[in-house]
Structure formats: structure tokens, C-alpha cells
Amino acid sequence: MSPWEPGVFSLILYTIMVVAFVASQLFLAAWLGEKKPSVEKSRPYECGVIPTGTARFRYPVPFYLVAIFFLIFDIEGAYIFTWAVVYEEAGMPALIQMSFFIILLLVGLFYIWKHGGLDWKATYKEE
Amino acid sequence: MEGHVQGRMSERFLSLSDSVINWSRKFSLWPMFFGLSCCFVEEAAAFTSRYDLARFGAEVLRPSPRQSDLLIVSGTVFKKVAPVVLRLYEQMPEPKWVISMGSCANSGGMFDVYSVVQGVDQIIPVDIYVPGCPPRPEALLQGLVLLQEKIESLEKPARRVFHLGGGSQGTEAPILVDGINKTRDTRGTGYEAVPIRGTAATPRPSNFWGNRADDMWVPPARRIELSEPDRLVAEAVTARFGDAVRVDSGASDMLTFYVEQGSIKDVLLFLKTESRTKYKRLDDLTAIDESARRDKVWSSSLSQGFTDIGGGQAERAAGRKYPDFTMVYQLLSFDTATRVRVKTGLNAQTPATASVTGIWPSANWYEREVFDLFGIGFEGHPSLRRIIMPDYWEGHPLRKDYPGRATSMPPYTISDAMLDQPIDARELMKRDREDISGKHEFFLNIGPHHVSTHGLLRCVAELEGEEIRRLDLEIGYHHRAKEKLAEHQTWHQFIPYCDRVDYLAGSNSEMSYLLAVEKLADIKVPDRAQMIRILVCELYRLSNHLVWFSTFAHDLGAMTPNFYTFVEREQILDVIELITGGRLHPEWFRIGGVANDLPNGWKEAVDNLVRIFPGRLDEYERLIRKNPIFMARTKGIGRMSLDEAMDWGITGPNLRACGLEWDLRKKTPYSGYDQLDFEVPTDTGGDCYARYLVRVEEMRQSIRIIKQVAANMPAGSYITDQYRYTVPRRDEMLRDIETLINHFINVSSGPKMPRGEAYAASEVPRGEQGYFLVSDGLGYPYRLRIRGPGFANVQALPLMAQGESIADLISIIGSMDYILPDIDR
């Protein structure tokens, strides 16, 4: 394939234009305007007082658990969609297998639910 | 030649760029959501539908300095918050502009007092000053337009933008320094030869030589007869404690005990738990510095020759020393709706007494306040430290020897603002608890500058993830020292300060103050004046609850109600303006009445409001009442039990939402509320949703009250004929000399009030607000104490928020409806 093939040429040109445009925007945004750096300006904003400690620490995130569960079940969805495409050809055995698969997933979901994996509740209360 | 042409070309390019940049900037200013006090309410009004700030290109207010380029310093700049103001300004990107809004930000305004910076221009540069107290929203719009003109005509930003050197943009005004390019002299130019009031040359009013008040006669202070239950309590206490307790028979307002210092705790415990009338609530706790008393006799009753069970004469006979400080405890019984006052004298330069935090948990903040402002120690207090003033502060401001005026102190400068930082969050938490060592310990400051703290309150949360393990509150960022200011304002001059105690409730605070004054001197208020007062107060209650409604919804993510409810709020303010001439701070009530009669057309305006309001309220309620998100954020959140609420001194709608039907308008009717037919809405939920329901229902009841008052407005005078105490009617003042003399004295040196003390409280929109007045027989209060509902309500906030998530904290704060000037006063 020759580099002078029209399609390739326009692709390269397009790439260069995009890169140049983005670079120019980034450059202008960074360069234009007055900069007055100071200690206060580079300090994190926390309601007007000096923050305590660092922001880099281990932090319990309840959302994390929910997100992980979502991912797991979402990937299972991918199998089900592929099966849906070949539903006619795969026939009855596949239906039984997939039903088993889905029921198994549901059992897993109920298990998590029962154990409070989906609850977003306060785990700490003042003694 | 060629270079010259090039130069001209580039000049032309730069000047074109100047125009384009300036045009863009002036129509896209981004004000920061930053409010200090009253003025911010008018700033917020400027951003809602009637005034619509967005017309001028300054769209919504941005919550973070990173997103803003216009700092509108709206309100009083307190020394405690000045470092925060400076930091917010520094954290804004370039270029940036500053509008100083209102007298306080401009110059300290009416708050020439130790805690207030006398002009924000001492710490940050200012482009535009907007005068007013507070300026109307239109004035702020005018300020914004002036700033736009300044940007367009005076700034040449292109050279700065292209790094060419020179040019100008943003605020370039100098920071003003006292004595160099600014003067804080209260006398104004040309009066340098006159001594400054309140300094050594003109000592405190109590020491004035030849004070005219001494030549005037007034009837003695009001004196109450004890009711039967009170008499029984008095007998029980004297029987139980014998010599350690004496009853003051000259009290003007309630049963009053003098107690020996050693027995104070036992007496209070007895009154709370054993007495036949159980005084369950600690209504108020404060102190009086007695060092500047002119006539050091033991009790007010004694000086007027009353005999009593064991008051002053016994003291004198026993040769007891007049106390240096008096501690004042005031208790309330929910069963009989009566109060009792317990006083004890303290001697010594650094006095101390026993803490009562073991009896009432709510005593915690009250005792800290007394410690902070009077320097009185409390043995057994869990964490005795300053609460209002910052830690570095020297002296105890409410002592009589403390000067008080900001202008007699060294000016507050930018280097002070850099040094005096608010205390670090971890340090703050460590003070009360040594056991901070959690693995995930994380401290988050919510406030002093935060959209959802509704003022300058700092919540410090120790977090585990997003759950609040512990919450500590730091107050004092809004301390305008009104109690100190009162000591050199005449009884009349103090009225404007009342409005600023709760700037959303307007005249309601005047009502509480005047009830106390009128109780002390036994002043009869004509029926018409009483009803006019109720009318104005209820209008303000509606206005306050509308602001609460919209901000509560706003906190929970619904911005729309803001734009709706402010329409009716403006209509209410229009009615108020028609009647009083003012919007936020009418300063319209007078001792013994109001300033003027109702104007022509008031009835139509009120009727019009009463007609449309209920429908509108229903409409707004439909927006959020059954909204699933709103319910999820409020139901079961921030629960408080009735017992806790009573023990912590919670008042107002927050108490009623716990299930107690307790409203001073019903329980201790004042100003003619007993003639009106209305209900006290309650709910038993005790959570944020219950507080919402109670307040909304209260608006409907207020409308009911307004309707009745408007329909049955009595005829008669709008002010008392006891001209000895008040500003007389103008038509009469111009006609006879006696009234003219009264007028002259009462507006110049102030009306003389009899020696004594009185407490009165009224139901303001946020709860029970009371004024405790101590008069030494002068035109000025000897001591004025404000019992704000917010102080007690907010103290209990950690109780509701600990163990909940941060999101819930915001919801709880919104549902509490507090206001900072009433907490910090």
C-alpha cells in the first residue's frame, strides 16, 4: 500500500491536524494569562482553613464493593448476549445450560444481598 | 521607519486585544458563594428571580474560589474569620476583583467592637464599595455594573496576557494601612480636638461625672407577686437548704434565688429532679461582672427599701462582701411553663465555681462561653477552653475593664491575618479526646466557608470513609459582641442591633428585647401597637421559613425551590417595606410601641399576600414533600428523642418536631397572642422530615394569625403614653414642651430605666430567644445577655450527626435552621 494512496494521506493529514490543534490549545491555555503562584494558591482548598494531614491514605469506600459486584455481574451479561445471538442454532441444550448459569448467578446475588454486600449503611456508631 | 510601523501595528493589536478581553471578562464575572453576614442575604436575593444577577453576565455563584474571579465580601469581617477571607482571596485564580458590600465590610459599620475588622480593605484590596446596612440587591447590581465599567475603561490586560510586561488587570488597589492611607478615627475629620467617646478621656457611662440620669426620677422596677406554685418551690428550697439560699422578693420577672457558692450545684440538682415543680431545662447560664456597679448594695430590692425573706439586709448585716461576679442560672419547667433564676456571687480576680455539666449536658457550651468572656473557671468541666474568641486572644471581653472598641485597639493588618490561623482540625479534636488513633483517621473541615453550613460555622469531622465518627463544632466566627456593644448604647440605640441578632427574622428579635425592657419598667403597650408588632413578626416568620425552605431543598440538591420561594419572600418584604420602610432590618419597634402608625394601603397589601400565599405554598410543597430523593435524605435522618431535646435545651420547631407542643406564643402568651386563634404544629418523628413538616405547617398557622390580625386591627395609639421611656409621637412632640423634653432626653442620653433586672423571651422563627437585662438605673444597660435559640440547638448537632454520613450532616444542618449571629451574638 503506497503512502500516496489518497485514503492514507488524508488520515495522516487528519492526525497531524488533530495533534497540532490539541497541542496549540494546550499551549495557549498554559501560556496565556498572568501567573502569580503563591503558597496559598497551591494549597488545597478546604473551606478556607489549612487542611489537616495528607490526602494520600487508605480510605474505606463502600461504593467499591458495589462497583466490583456490578462488574462481575456485568461480565456475565456478555456471555448471555453472545448466547442470544446463536439462540436458534444452539437449541435446547444451550437453553438448559444457560438457565443453570443464570440461576447460579442469581444464587450468588442473593447470597451477597443477604450478607449485606449491597447495603450502604453506616458501619460505625458511637458506642 | 519599518520598526515604527511594526510598533504601531502591535500597539493596535494589543489595544484590540484589550477590548476583546475586557468585553469578555466584564460579561462573564463569576462571583463566589461567600457570605459573612446579613449582606449575604441581600446578595442571595440579587441572584434570585426578581433581581436576576444573571442578566449582567454574572451567572450563578460559584462555591469554590478556584472557579470564581469576583469576591463579594458581604457582611462583617470578624477577626476570627479574617484569615479565611484572605486565604479565599489568595486561592482565586488571576485576574480577580473584590466588591466590598455593606458598611461592615467597608469600615466595620455599626460594629466598632473588639472582634470586628474595621474594613476589609485592611487585609485585601477592594475595587468597589457598596454602602448600606445592608445594601439592597439593586445596590449590589449597581456595584457590579460599576465594576464592569471599571474593567472596560481602566484595565489594559493584553500586555499581561501575552507576557509583555506592563498593562493592568484585576484588583490593583492598595491594601489600606491605618494612619497612612486610611483613618479609623471615629470622630471624622475636623474633630481631632474632641476626645473619642469611650476612651480614658470620656470614661464609661457609669463613671460619668454629673450623669443626668441621676437627677431623673423613674418609678421603681416592676415587682412580681409569687404565684402559688412558685411560693411552694421557694419554701421547699429554703426549707431544704436553710441559710445557703435566700429569695429575692424584688424580682421583676420570675422567682429568684441567691445561693451560697458552695451549694449552687445541689440547689440546681434539687430544682431539676426533686422539687415539686421540676425545672427540666437549663434555659440560660451566664455571668455579670459586678465591678462597675455604682452602688454596691446586695440586691435591687434592697435599695428600694423592700424587705424580703433574706435578701440584701441579711447580706449587709452579715458583712458579706459584694460579689465581683454573679453567676446567673435560669431554669425552665415544662409542666408549669415557669422559670426560676438562681444566682450566686463569686469573689476573686480569677474566680471559679462548680461546673453543672453533670446535671445538664447543655451547660458545656454555656460554661465555656462564660469562661471565655468573663474568665470564670468551672471545676469539673470536661473541656474548659475558649469557645467564642480564638485561642490566641488575650483578656476576657465582657469584663468591665476590657476596652471593647476596635478603634481603640491596634488596627488589624494583613500580617495578623496571616498569623492568626484557625486551629488545626487534628489539634482541635485532640483537645477533648486523647484516643484519636484510628487507622483511617481523616479530618475534614466543613466550613467556615461552605455553602451548606449556612454561615460561618466550622464543623470538624473525623471520618471513617464517609461516616462521621466524631463531630466537633467551632463557633465564634460570627461574634459581633452585641452584649458588649449594648453596654454603651442607650436603651433605644440598641434596637437596631436586635435586628442583626437574627437577620432573617427581622423584628422578632426587637420583640424579645422590648418585652424585657417593658417588663423591667412596667411599660404598657397599647393594643394596636401589640397587634402591629405581631403582624410584622409573623410576616418575618413567613419570610424566614421561606428562606429555610429553599435552602433546605437546595442543600439536598433541589435548586429550583430557591427561585420560587424568593418570589413570595420578596412580596412579603414589600409588605414589610410598605409598613416599616426597611427590608431585612426595619428597626421599627420602639419601647412601648412601634415607630409609626400603619400606612395607607397596608390592609390591601396584607390581604393580597394572605390570598395568594397558601396556594403557592401548596405548589412548592408538591415540588419536594413527596419527592423520593427528599424523603430518602430526610426520613429517619438526624433523629433526636424528646428527652434529649429537653435536656439539651432545644427550642422552637426543632423541639416541636420531637413531639412536644411547646410554643411560647401559647405557653407564656405575650403581646396579645392569647387573643388569636392558631395551632402549634408538632410531629413525633424527631428527624429531618419531621422538622420539615413542622415548619411548613407553621407557615400556614402564621398566615392564619396574619389574617386575624389584619381583620381585627384595633384602633388607638401605636405607642405608649408613658413618654418617660419612649420616643414620643412626633405630632405631640412638636406641640408641647413636656413631650419635647422627653423626646430630647430619650434620643440623646437615653431613657432612664429603673435599677433591676428582667428576662423576657419570645418565640422567634428559630426557637426561644430571650433577653436578660440588668439595669443600674442609667440610660444604658449595665449588662445585656442574649439567649439565642441557635446556641443550644447547634450544640446538640454532633449528637444527631455522629454515626451518620457526611451527606446526612448536610441534611441535618439544613433541617436545624440555625443562624450564626444568634449563636455567636
Coordinates of N, CA and C in Angstrom, one line a residue, chain B residues 209-316:
Chain B
W209 N -19.2 61.9 85.3 CA -19.4 62.9 86.3 C -20.7 63.6 86.0
G210 N -21.6 63.8 87.0 CA -22.8 64.5 86.8 C -23.7 63.9 85.7
N211 N -23.8 62.6 85.7 CA -24.7 61.9 84.8 C -26.1 62.4 85.0
R212 N -26.8 62.8 84.0 CA -28.1 63.4 84.1 C -29.1 62.4 84.6
A213 N -28.8 61.1 84.3 CA -29.8 60.1 84.7 C -30.0 60.1 86.2
D214 N -29.0 60.5 87.0 CA -29.1 60.5 88.4 C -30.1 61.6 88.9
D215 N -30.3 62.6 88.1 CA -31.2 63.7 88.5 C -32.6 63.4 88.1
M216 N -32.8 62.3 87.4 CA -34.1 62.0 86.9 C -34.8 61.0 87.8
W217 N -36.1 61.1 88.0 CA -36.8 60.1 88.8 C -37.6 59.2 87.8
V218 N -37.5 57.9 88.1 CA -38.4 57.0 87.5 C -39.1 56.1 88.5
P219 N -40.2 55.6 88.2 CA -40.8 54.6 89.2 C -39.9 53.4 89.3
P220 N -40.0 52.8 90.5 CA -39.1 51.6 90.7 C -39.5 50.5 89.7
A221 N -38.6 49.5 89.6 CA -38.8 48.4 88.6 C -40.0 47.7 89.0
R222 N -40.6 47.0 88.0 CA -41.8 46.2 88.2 C -41.4 45.1 89.3
R223 N -42.4 44.7 90.0 CA -42.2 43.7 91.0 C -43.3 42.7 90.9
I224 N -42.9 41.4 91.0 CA -43.9 40.4 90.8 C -44.3 39.8 92.2
E225 N -45.6 39.4 92.2 CA -46.0 38.6 93.4 C -45.8 37.2 93.0
L226 N -45.3 36.4 93.9 CA -45.1 35.0 93.5 C -46.4 34.2 93.4
S227 N -46.5 33.4 92.4 CA -47.7 32.6 92.3 C -47.6 31.5 93.3
E228 N -48.7 30.8 93.4 CA -48.8 29.7 94.5 C -47.7 28.6 94.2
P229 N -47.6 28.1 93.0 CA -46.6 27.1 92.8 C -45.2 27.6 93.1
D230 N -44.9 28.8 92.7 CA -43.6 29.4 92.9 C -43.3 29.5 94.4
R231 N -44.3 30.0 95.1 CA -44.2 30.1 96.6 C -43.8 28.8 97.2
L232 N -44.5 27.7 96.8 CA -44.2 26.4 97.3 C -42.8 26.0 97.0
V233 N -42.3 26.3 95.8 CA -41.0 25.9 95.4 C -40.0 26.7 96.3
A234 N -40.3 28.0 96.5 CA -39.4 28.8 97.3 C -39.3 28.3 98.7
E235 N -40.5 27.9 99.2 CA -40.5 27.4 100.6 C -39.7 26.1 100.7
A236 N -39.9 25.2 99.7 CA -39.2 23.9 99.7 C -37.7 24.1 99.7
V237 N -37.3 25.1 98.8 CA -35.8 25.3 98.7 C -35.2 25.9 100.0
T238 N -35.9 26.9 100.5 CA -35.4 27.5 101.7 C -35.4 26.5 102.9
A239 N -36.5 25.6 102.9 CA -36.5 24.6 104.0 C -35.4 23.7 103.8
R240 N -35.1 23.3 102.6 CA -34.1 22.3 102.4 C -32.6 22.8 102.6
F241 N -32.4 24.0 102.1 CA -31.0 24.5 102.1 C -30.8 25.6 103.2
G242 N -31.8 26.0 103.9 CA -31.6 26.9 105.0 C -30.9 28.2 104.6
D243 N -29.9 28.5 105.4 CA -29.2 29.8 105.2 C -28.5 29.9 103.9
A244 N -28.2 28.8 103.2 CA -27.5 28.9 102.0 C -28.3 29.5 100.8
V245 N -29.6 29.7 101.0 CA -30.5 30.2 100.0 C -31.3 31.3 100.5
R246 N -31.4 32.4 99.7 CA -32.3 33.5 100.0 C -33.2 33.8 98.8
V247 N -34.4 34.2 99.0 CA -35.3 34.5 97.9 C -35.3 36.0 97.7
D248 N -35.1 36.4 96.5 CA -35.2 37.9 96.2 C -36.6 38.3 96.0
S249 N -37.1 39.1 96.9 CA -38.5 39.4 96.8 C -38.8 40.6 95.8
G250 N -37.7 41.2 95.4 CA -37.9 42.3 94.5 C -37.7 42.0 93.0
A251 N -37.8 40.7 92.7 CA -37.6 40.3 91.3 C -38.7 40.9 90.4
S252 N -38.3 41.2 89.2 CA -39.3 41.8 88.2 C -40.0 40.8 87.4
D253 N -39.4 39.6 87.3 CA -39.9 38.7 86.2 C -40.1 37.3 86.7
M254 N -39.3 36.8 87.6 CA -39.5 35.3 88.0 C -38.9 35.1 89.4
L255 N -39.3 34.0 89.9 CA -38.8 33.5 91.2 C -37.2 33.5 91.1
T256 N -36.6 34.2 92.1 CA -35.1 34.4 92.0 C -34.5 34.0 93.4
F257 N -33.5 33.1 93.3 CA -32.8 32.7 94.5 C -31.4 33.3 94.5
Y258 N -30.9 33.7 95.6 CA -29.5 33.9 95.8 C -28.9 32.7 96.6
V259 N -27.9 32.1 96.1 CA -27.4 30.8 96.7 C -25.9 31.0 97.0
E260 N -25.5 30.5 98.2 CA -24.1 30.4 98.5 C -23.4 29.6 97.5
Q261 N -22.2 30.1 97.2 CA -21.5 29.4 96.1 C -21.3 27.9 96.2
G262 N -21.1 27.5 97.5 CA -20.8 26.1 97.7 C -22.0 25.2 97.4
S263 N -23.2 25.8 97.5 CA -24.4 24.9 97.4 C -25.1 25.0 96.0
I264 N -24.4 25.8 95.1 CA -25.1 26.0 93.9 C -25.5 24.8 93.1
K265 N -24.6 23.8 93.1 CA -24.8 22.6 92.4 C -26.0 21.8 93.0
D266 N -26.0 21.7 94.3 CA -27.0 21.0 95.0 C -28.4 21.6 94.8
V267 N -28.4 22.9 94.8 CA -29.7 23.6 94.6 C -30.2 23.4 93.2
L268 N -29.3 23.5 92.3 CA -29.8 23.3 90.9 C -30.3 21.8 90.7
L269 N -29.5 20.9 91.2 CA -29.9 19.5 91.1 C -31.3 19.3 91.7
F270 N -31.5 19.9 92.9 CA -32.8 19.8 93.6 C -33.9 20.3 92.7
L271 N -33.6 21.5 92.1 CA -34.7 22.1 91.3 C -35.0 21.2 90.1
K272 N -34.0 20.6 89.6 CA -34.2 19.8 88.4 C -34.9 18.5 88.7
T273 N -34.5 17.8 89.8 CA -35.0 16.4 90.0 C -36.0 16.3 91.1
E274 N -35.8 17.1 92.2 CA -36.6 16.8 93.4 C -37.7 17.7 93.7
S275 N -37.5 18.9 93.3 CA -38.5 20.0 93.6 C -39.9 19.5 93.1
R276 N -41.0 20.1 93.7 CA -42.3 19.6 93.2 C -42.6 20.2 91.8
T277 N -42.1 21.3 91.5 CA -42.1 21.8 90.1 C -40.7 21.4 89.6
K278 N -40.6 20.6 88.6 CA -39.3 20.1 88.1 C -38.9 21.0 87.0
Y279 N -37.7 21.7 87.2 CA -37.2 22.6 86.2 C -36.2 21.7 85.3
K280 N -36.8 21.2 84.2 CA -36.0 20.2 83.5 C -35.0 20.9 82.6
R281 N -35.3 22.1 82.2 CA -34.4 22.7 81.2 C -33.5 23.8 81.8
L282 N -32.2 23.7 81.4 CA -31.4 24.8 81.7 C -31.6 25.9 80.6
D283 N -32.3 26.9 80.9 CA -32.7 27.9 79.9 C -31.6 28.7 79.5
D284 N -30.8 29.2 80.5 CA -29.7 30.0 80.2 C -28.7 30.0 81.3
L285 N -27.5 30.3 81.0 CA -26.4 30.3 82.0 C -25.5 31.5 81.6
T286 N -25.3 32.4 82.5 CA -24.4 33.5 82.1 C -23.8 34.1 83.4
A287 N -23.1 35.2 83.2 CA -22.5 35.9 84.4 C -22.6 37.4 84.2
I288 N -22.4 38.0 85.3 CA -22.4 39.5 85.3 C -21.1 39.9 86.0
D289 N -20.4 40.8 85.4 CA -19.2 41.4 86.1 C -19.7 42.6 86.9
E290 N -19.6 42.5 88.2 CA -20.2 43.5 89.1 C -19.2 44.6 89.4
S291 N -18.1 44.6 88.8 CA -17.0 45.5 89.3 C -17.4 47.0 89.0
A292 N -18.3 47.3 88.1 CA -18.5 48.7 87.7 C -19.9 49.1 88.3
R293 N -20.4 48.4 89.2 CA -21.7 48.8 89.9 C -21.5 50.1 90.6
R294 N -22.4 51.0 90.5 CA -22.2 52.3 91.1 C -22.6 52.3 92.5
D295 N -23.5 51.5 92.9 CA -23.9 51.4 94.3 C -23.9 50.0 94.7
K296 N -22.9 49.6 95.4 CA -22.7 48.2 95.6 C -23.5 47.7 96.8
V297 N -24.8 47.6 96.7 CA -25.7 47.0 97.7 C -26.1 45.7 97.1
W298 N -26.6 44.9 98.0 CA -26.7 43.5 97.6 C -27.8 43.2 96.6
S299 N -29.0 43.7 96.8 CA -30.0 43.4 95.8 C -30.7 44.7 95.4
S300 N -31.3 44.6 94.2 CA -32.0 45.7 93.7 C -33.2 46.1 94.6
S301 N -33.8 45.0 95.2 CA -34.9 45.2 96.1 C -34.5 46.0 97.3
L302 N -33.3 45.8 97.8 CA -32.9 46.4 99.0 C -32.8 47.9 98.8
S303 N -32.3 48.4 97.7 CA -32.1 49.8 97.5 C -33.4 50.5 97.5
Q304 N -34.4 49.8 97.2 CA -35.7 50.5 97.2 C -36.5 50.3 98.4
G305 N -35.8 49.7 99.4 CA -36.4 49.6 100.7 C -37.4 48.5 100.9
F306 N -37.4 47.5 100.0 CA -38.3 46.4 100.3 C -37.6 45.5 101.3
T307 N -38.5 44.8 102.1 CA -37.9 43.8 103.0 C -38.2 42.5 102.3
D308 N -37.4 41.5 102.5 CA -37.6 40.2 101.9 C -37.2 39.1 102.8
I309 N -37.3 37.9 102.2 CA -37.1 36.7 103.1 C -35.7 36.7 103.7
G310 N -34.8 37.1 102.9 CA -33.4 37.1 103.5 C -32.4 37.8 102.6
G311 N -32.9 38.7 101.7 CA -32.0 39.3 100.7 C -31.0 40.2 101.2
G312 N -31.0 41.5 100.7 CA -29.9 42.4 101.0 C -29.6 42.7 102.4
Q313 N -30.6 42.9 103.2 CA -30.3 43.3 104.6 C -29.5 42.3 105.3
A314 N -29.8 41.0 105.1 CA -29.1 39.9 105.8 C -27.6 40.0 105.3
E315 N -27.5 40.3 104.0 CA -26.1 40.3 103.5 C -25.3 41.4 104.2
R316 N -26.0 42.6 104.3 CA -25.3 43.7 104.9 C -25.0 43.4 106.4

